[in-house]
CSV table of C-alpha atoms and ligand atoms in Angstrom, one decimal:
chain,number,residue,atom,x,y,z
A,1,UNK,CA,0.0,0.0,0.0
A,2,UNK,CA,1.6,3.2,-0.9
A,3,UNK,CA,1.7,6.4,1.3
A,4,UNK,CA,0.5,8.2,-1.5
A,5,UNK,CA,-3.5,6.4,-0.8
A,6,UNK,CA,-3.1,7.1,2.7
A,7,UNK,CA,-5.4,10.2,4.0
A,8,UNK,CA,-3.4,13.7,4.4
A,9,UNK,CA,-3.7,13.0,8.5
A,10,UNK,CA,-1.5,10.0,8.6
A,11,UNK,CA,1.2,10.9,6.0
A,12,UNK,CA,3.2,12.6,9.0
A,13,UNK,CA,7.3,10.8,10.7
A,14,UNK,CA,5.4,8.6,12.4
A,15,UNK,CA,1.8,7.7,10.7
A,16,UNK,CA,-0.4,5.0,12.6
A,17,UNK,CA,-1.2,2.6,9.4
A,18,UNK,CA,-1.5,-0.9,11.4
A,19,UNK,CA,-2.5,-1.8,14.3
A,20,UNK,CA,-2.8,-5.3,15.9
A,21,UNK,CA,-4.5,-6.4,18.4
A,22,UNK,CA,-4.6,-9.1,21.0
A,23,UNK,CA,-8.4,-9.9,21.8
A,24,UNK,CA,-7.6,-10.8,25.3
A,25,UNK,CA,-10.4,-11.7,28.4
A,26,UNK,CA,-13.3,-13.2,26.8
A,27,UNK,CA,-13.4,-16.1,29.3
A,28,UNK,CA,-13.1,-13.9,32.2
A,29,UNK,CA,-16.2,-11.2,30.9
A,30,UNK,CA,-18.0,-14.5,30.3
A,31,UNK,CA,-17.1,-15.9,33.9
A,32,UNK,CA,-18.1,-12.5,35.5
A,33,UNK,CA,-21.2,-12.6,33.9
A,34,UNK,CA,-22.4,-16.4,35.0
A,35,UNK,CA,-22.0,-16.9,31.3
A,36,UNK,CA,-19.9,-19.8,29.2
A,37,UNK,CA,-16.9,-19.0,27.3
A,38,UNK,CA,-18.2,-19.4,24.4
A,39,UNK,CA,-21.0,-16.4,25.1
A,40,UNK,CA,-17.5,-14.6,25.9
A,41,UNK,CA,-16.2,-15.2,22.4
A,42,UNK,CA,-19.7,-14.4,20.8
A,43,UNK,CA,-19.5,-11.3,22.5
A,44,UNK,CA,-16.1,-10.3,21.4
A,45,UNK,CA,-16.6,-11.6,17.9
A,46,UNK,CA,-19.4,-8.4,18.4
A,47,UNK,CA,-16.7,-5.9,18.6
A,48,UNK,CA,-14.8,-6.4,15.7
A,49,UNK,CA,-17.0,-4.3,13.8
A,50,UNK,CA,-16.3,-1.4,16.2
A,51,UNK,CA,-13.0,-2.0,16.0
A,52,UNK,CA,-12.6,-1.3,12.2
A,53,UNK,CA,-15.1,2.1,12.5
A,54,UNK,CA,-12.6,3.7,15.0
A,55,UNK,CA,-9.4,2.8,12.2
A,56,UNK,CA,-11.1,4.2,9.6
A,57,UNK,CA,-11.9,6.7,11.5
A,58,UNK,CA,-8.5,7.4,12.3
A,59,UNK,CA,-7.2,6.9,9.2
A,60,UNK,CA,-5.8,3.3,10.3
A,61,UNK,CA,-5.6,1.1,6.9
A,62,UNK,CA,-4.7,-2.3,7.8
A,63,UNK,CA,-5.6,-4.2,11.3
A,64,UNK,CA,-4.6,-7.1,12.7
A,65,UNK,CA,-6.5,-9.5,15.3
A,66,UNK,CA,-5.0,-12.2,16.9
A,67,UNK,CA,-8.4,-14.7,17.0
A,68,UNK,CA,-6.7,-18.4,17.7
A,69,UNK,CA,-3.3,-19.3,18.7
A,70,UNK,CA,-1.3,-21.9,17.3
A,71,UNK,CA,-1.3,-22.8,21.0
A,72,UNK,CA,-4.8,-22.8,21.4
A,73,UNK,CA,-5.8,-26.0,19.9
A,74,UNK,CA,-5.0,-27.7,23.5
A,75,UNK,CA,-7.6,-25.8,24.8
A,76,UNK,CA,-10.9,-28.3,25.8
A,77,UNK,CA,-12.4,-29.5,22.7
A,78,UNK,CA,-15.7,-28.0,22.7
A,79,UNK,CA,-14.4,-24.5,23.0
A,80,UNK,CA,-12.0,-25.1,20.3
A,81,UNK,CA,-15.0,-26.2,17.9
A,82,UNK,CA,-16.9,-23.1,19.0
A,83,UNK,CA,-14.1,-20.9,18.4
A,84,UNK,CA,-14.1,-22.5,14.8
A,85,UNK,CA,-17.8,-22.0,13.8
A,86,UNK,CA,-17.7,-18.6,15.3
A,87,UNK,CA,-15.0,-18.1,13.0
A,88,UNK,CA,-16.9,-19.4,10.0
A,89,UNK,CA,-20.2,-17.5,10.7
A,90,UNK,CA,-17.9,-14.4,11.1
A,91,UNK,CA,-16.8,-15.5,7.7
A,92,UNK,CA,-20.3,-16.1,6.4
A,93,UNK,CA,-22.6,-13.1,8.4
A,94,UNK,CA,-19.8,-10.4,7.3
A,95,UNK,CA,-18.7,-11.2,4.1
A,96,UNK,CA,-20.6,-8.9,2.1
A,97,UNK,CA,-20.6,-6.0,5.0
A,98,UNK,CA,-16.4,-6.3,4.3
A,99,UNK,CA,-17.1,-5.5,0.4
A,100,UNK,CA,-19.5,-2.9,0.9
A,101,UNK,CA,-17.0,-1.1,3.4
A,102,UNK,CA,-14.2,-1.2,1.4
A,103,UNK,CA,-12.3,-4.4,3.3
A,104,UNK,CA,-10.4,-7.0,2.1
A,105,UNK,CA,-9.7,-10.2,4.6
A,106,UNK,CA,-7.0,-12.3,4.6
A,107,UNK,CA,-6.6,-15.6,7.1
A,108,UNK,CA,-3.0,-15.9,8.2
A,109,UNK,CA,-1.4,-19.1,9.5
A,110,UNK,CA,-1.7,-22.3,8.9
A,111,UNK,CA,-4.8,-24.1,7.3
A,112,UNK,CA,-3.9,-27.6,7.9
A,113,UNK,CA,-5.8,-28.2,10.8
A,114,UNK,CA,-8.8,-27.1,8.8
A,115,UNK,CA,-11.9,-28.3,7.7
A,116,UNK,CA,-11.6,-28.6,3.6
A,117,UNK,CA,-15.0,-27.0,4.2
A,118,UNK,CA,-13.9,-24.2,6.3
A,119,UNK,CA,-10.5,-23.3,3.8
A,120,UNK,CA,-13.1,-22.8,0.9
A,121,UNK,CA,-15.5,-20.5,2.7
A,122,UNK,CA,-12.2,-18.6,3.9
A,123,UNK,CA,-10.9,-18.4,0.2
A,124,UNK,CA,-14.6,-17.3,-1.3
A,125,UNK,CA,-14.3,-14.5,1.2
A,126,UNK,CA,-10.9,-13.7,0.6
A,127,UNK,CA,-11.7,-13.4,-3.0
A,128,UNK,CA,-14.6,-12.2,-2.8
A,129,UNK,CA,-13.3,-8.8,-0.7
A,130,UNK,CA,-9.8,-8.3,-2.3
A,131,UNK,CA,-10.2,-5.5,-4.2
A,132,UNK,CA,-10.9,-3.4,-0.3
A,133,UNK,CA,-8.6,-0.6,0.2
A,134,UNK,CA,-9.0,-1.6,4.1
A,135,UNK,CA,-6.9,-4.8,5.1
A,136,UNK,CA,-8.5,-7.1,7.9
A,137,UNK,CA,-5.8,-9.8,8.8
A,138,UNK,CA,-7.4,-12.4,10.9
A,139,UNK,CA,-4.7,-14.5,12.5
A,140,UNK,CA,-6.3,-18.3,13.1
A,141,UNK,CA,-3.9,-20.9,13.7
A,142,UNK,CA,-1.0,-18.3,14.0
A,143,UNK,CA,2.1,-18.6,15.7
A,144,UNK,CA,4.7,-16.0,15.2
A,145,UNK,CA,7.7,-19.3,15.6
A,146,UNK,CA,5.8,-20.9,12.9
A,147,UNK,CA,5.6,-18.1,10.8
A,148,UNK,CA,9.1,-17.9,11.3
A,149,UNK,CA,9.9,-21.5,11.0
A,150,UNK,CA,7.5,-21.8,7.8
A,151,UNK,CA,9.9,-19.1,6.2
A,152,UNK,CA,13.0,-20.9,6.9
A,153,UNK,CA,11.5,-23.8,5.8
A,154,UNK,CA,10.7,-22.2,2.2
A,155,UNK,CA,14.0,-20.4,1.7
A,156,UNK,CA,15.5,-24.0,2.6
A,157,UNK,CA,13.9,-25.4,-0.1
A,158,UNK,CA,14.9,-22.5,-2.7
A,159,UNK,CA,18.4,-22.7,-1.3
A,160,UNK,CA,18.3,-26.6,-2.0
A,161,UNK,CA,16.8,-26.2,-5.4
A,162,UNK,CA,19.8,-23.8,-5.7
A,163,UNK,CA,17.6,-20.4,-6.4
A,164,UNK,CA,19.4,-18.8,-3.9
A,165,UNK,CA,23.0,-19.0,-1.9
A,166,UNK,CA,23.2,-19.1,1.9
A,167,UNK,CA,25.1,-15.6,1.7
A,168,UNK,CA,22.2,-14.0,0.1
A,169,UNK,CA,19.7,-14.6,3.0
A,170,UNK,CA,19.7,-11.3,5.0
A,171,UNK,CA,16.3,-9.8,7.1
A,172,UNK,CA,14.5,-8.7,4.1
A,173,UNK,CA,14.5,-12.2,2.2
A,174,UNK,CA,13.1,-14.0,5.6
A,175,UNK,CA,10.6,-11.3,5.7
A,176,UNK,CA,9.2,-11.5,2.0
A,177,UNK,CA,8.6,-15.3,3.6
A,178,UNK,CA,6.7,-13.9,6.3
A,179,UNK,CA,3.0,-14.4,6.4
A,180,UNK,CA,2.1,-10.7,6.6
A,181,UNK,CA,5.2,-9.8,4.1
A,182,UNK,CA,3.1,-7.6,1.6
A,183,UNK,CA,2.4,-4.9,4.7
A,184,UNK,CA,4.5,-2.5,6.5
A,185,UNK,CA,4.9,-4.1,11.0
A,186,UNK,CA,2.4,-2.8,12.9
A,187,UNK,CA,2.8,0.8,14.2
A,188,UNK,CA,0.5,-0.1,17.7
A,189,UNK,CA,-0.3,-3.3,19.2
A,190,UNK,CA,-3.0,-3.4,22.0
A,191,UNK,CA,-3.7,-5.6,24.5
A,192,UNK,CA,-6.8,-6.3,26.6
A,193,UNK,CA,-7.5,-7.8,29.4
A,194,UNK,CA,-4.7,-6.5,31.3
A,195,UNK,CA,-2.1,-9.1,30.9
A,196,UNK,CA,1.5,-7.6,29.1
A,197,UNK,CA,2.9,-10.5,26.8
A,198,UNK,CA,3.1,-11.3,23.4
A,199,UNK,CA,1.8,-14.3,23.3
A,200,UNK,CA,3.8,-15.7,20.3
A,201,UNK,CA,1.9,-13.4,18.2
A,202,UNK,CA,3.9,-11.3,15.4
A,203,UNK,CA,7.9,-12.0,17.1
A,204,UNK,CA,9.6,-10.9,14.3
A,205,UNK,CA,7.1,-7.5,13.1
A,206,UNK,CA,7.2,-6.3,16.8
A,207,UNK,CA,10.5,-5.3,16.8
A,208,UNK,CA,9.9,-1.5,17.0
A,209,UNK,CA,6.1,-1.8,17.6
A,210,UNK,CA,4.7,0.3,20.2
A,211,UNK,CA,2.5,-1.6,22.9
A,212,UNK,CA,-0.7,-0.3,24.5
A,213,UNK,CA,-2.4,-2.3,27.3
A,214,UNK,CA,-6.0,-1.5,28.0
A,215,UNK,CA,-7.3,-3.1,31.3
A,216,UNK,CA,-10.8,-4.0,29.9
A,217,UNK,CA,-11.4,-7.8,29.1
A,218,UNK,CA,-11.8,-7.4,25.0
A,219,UNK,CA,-15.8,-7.8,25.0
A,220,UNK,CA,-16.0,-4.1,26.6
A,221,UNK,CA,-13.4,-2.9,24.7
A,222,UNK,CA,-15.4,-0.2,22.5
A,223,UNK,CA,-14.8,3.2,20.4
A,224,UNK,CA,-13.5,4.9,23.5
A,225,UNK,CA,-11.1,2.5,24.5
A,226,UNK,CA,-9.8,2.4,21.3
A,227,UNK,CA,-9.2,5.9,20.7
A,228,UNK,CA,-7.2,6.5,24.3
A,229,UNK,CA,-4.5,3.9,22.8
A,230,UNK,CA,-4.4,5.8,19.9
A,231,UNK,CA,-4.2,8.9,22.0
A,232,UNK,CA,-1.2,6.7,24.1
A,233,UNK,CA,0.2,6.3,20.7
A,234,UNK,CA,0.2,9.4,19.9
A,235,UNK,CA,2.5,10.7,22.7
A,236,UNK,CA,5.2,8.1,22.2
A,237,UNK,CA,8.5,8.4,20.7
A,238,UNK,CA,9.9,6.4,17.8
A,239,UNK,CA,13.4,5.8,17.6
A,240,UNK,CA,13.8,2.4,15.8
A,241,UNK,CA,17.4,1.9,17.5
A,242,UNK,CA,18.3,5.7,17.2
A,243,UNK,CA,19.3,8.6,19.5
A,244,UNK,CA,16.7,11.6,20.1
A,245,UNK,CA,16.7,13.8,17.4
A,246,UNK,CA,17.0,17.4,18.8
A,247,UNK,CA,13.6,18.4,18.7
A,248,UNK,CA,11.7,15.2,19.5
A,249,UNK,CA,9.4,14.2,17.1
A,250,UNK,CA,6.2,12.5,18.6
A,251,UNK,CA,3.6,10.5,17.1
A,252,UNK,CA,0.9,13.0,17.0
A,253,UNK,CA,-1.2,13.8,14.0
A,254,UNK,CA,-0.9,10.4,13.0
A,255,UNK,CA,-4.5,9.7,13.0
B,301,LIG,C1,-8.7,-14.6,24.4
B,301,LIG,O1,-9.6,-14.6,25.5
B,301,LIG,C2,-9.4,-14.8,23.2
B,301,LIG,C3,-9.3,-15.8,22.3
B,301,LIG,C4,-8.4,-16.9,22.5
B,301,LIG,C5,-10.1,-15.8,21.1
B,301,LIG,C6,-10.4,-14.5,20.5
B,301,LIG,C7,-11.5,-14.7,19.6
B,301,LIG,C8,-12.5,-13.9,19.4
B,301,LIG,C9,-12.7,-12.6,19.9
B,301,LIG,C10,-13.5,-14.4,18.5
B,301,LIG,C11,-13.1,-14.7,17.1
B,301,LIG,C12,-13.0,-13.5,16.3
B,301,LIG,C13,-13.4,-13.5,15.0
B,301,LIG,C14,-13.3,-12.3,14.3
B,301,LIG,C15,-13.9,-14.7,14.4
B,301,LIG,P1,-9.5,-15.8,26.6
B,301,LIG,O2,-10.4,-16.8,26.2
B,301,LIG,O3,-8.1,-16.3,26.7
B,301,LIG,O4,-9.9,-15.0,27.8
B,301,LIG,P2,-9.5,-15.3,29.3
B,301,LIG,O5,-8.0,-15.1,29.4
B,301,LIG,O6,-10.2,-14.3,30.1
B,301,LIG,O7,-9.8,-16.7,29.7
């Protein structure tokens, strides 16, 4: 995505163009509540579509949710399969809301635990929203070691078939490998519920990502909440390794 699509407000040192987010605290809303997890899940399948108002309202142009671990397959089986077929009614119920507002999805991390059912509907609505200006990752079955491993793995077999030498591997061929390698790290990642860890969510794009953690469990996590980390954003320095610059530039006016 070039800067040159991105609106006037963001195009400033430090625009906020992605954000990720770590949908944290669904089991313990639903636990407060009397309720099962799975109502918890419902409810914060709810606010994804808050979520993606308040980025285009700021200006935010690709988002990434963190929906199901790699790790949490070895949660009990019935949550697991109701984490699934929420995720392919979310698929179903939203597809044509995503074309009508502009966003494209893509599914990133493995699909091998998948039902063959379940990869089709996600590449119908992958296809079926691609030409969106917005980009929606949904990270199911991710893990950021696997992303990394799957990488290796690929440039292993290209240095086997001998397309490339050994010498030639540097940061940006492992990254063209990488599952989200056709869009800039993420600027912000938020966390709910709280907790401060990654989680084995995007290890190699967090390198210089800026972390905000809200204490809400993710199914009250609304506009508001949203736009304080924004706001949070907004008042941190970016230095990517580098001293400060004389007159400090902040992050403000980024959206
Ligand atoms: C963490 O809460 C949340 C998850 C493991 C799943 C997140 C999934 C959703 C919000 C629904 C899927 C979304 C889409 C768009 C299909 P937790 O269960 O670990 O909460 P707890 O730590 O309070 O137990």
């Amino acid at each position: 995505m070039s800067e040159a699509k991105l609106p006037e407000r963001v195009a400033t040192a430090h625009p906020l163009r992605h954000v990720a987010i770590i949908m944290d605290g669904n089991g313990r809303w639903a636990r407060a509540r009397g309720l099962s997890r799975l109502a918890g899940h419902r409810a914060g399948v709810e606010r994804v579509r808050e979520v993606l108002d308040a980025c285009r309202e700021h200006g935010i142009d690709i988002v990434t949710l963190f929906a199901f671990s790699s790790e949490n397959w070895q949660r009990p089986v019935e949550e697991v399969h109701g984490l699934m077929a929420l995720f392919a009614a979310y698929l179903r119920r939203e597809r044509n809301d995503l074309v009508r507002r502009g966003v494209s999805l893509k599914v990133v991390g493995g699909r091998s635990r998948f039902s063959p059912r379940l990869c089709r509907l996600i590449d119908r609505v992958e296809q079926a929203t691609a030409a969106g200006g917005t980009r929606l990752n949904l990270a199911v079955d991710y893990g950021g070691r696997w992303d990394i491993v799957q990488a290796a793995r690929r440039i292993a077999e290209q240095v086997c078939a001998g397309g490339l030498a050994p010498e030639d591997i540097d940061e940006t061929v492992l990254e063209r490998h990488l599952c989200l390698a056709d869009v800039p790290a993420p600027d912000l990642c938020i966390r709910t519920a709280g907790e401060q860890r990654i989680s084995n969510f995007l290890l190699w794009q967090f390198a210089y990502t800026e972390f905000c953690f809200a204490d809400c469990h993710w199914p009250d996590f609304d506009g508001d909440a949203f736009r304080a980390a924004v706001a949070e954003y907004r008042g941190r320095q970016r230095r990517f390794g580098r001293s400060l610059p004389a007159e400090p530039s902040r992050c403000s006016g980024s959206g």
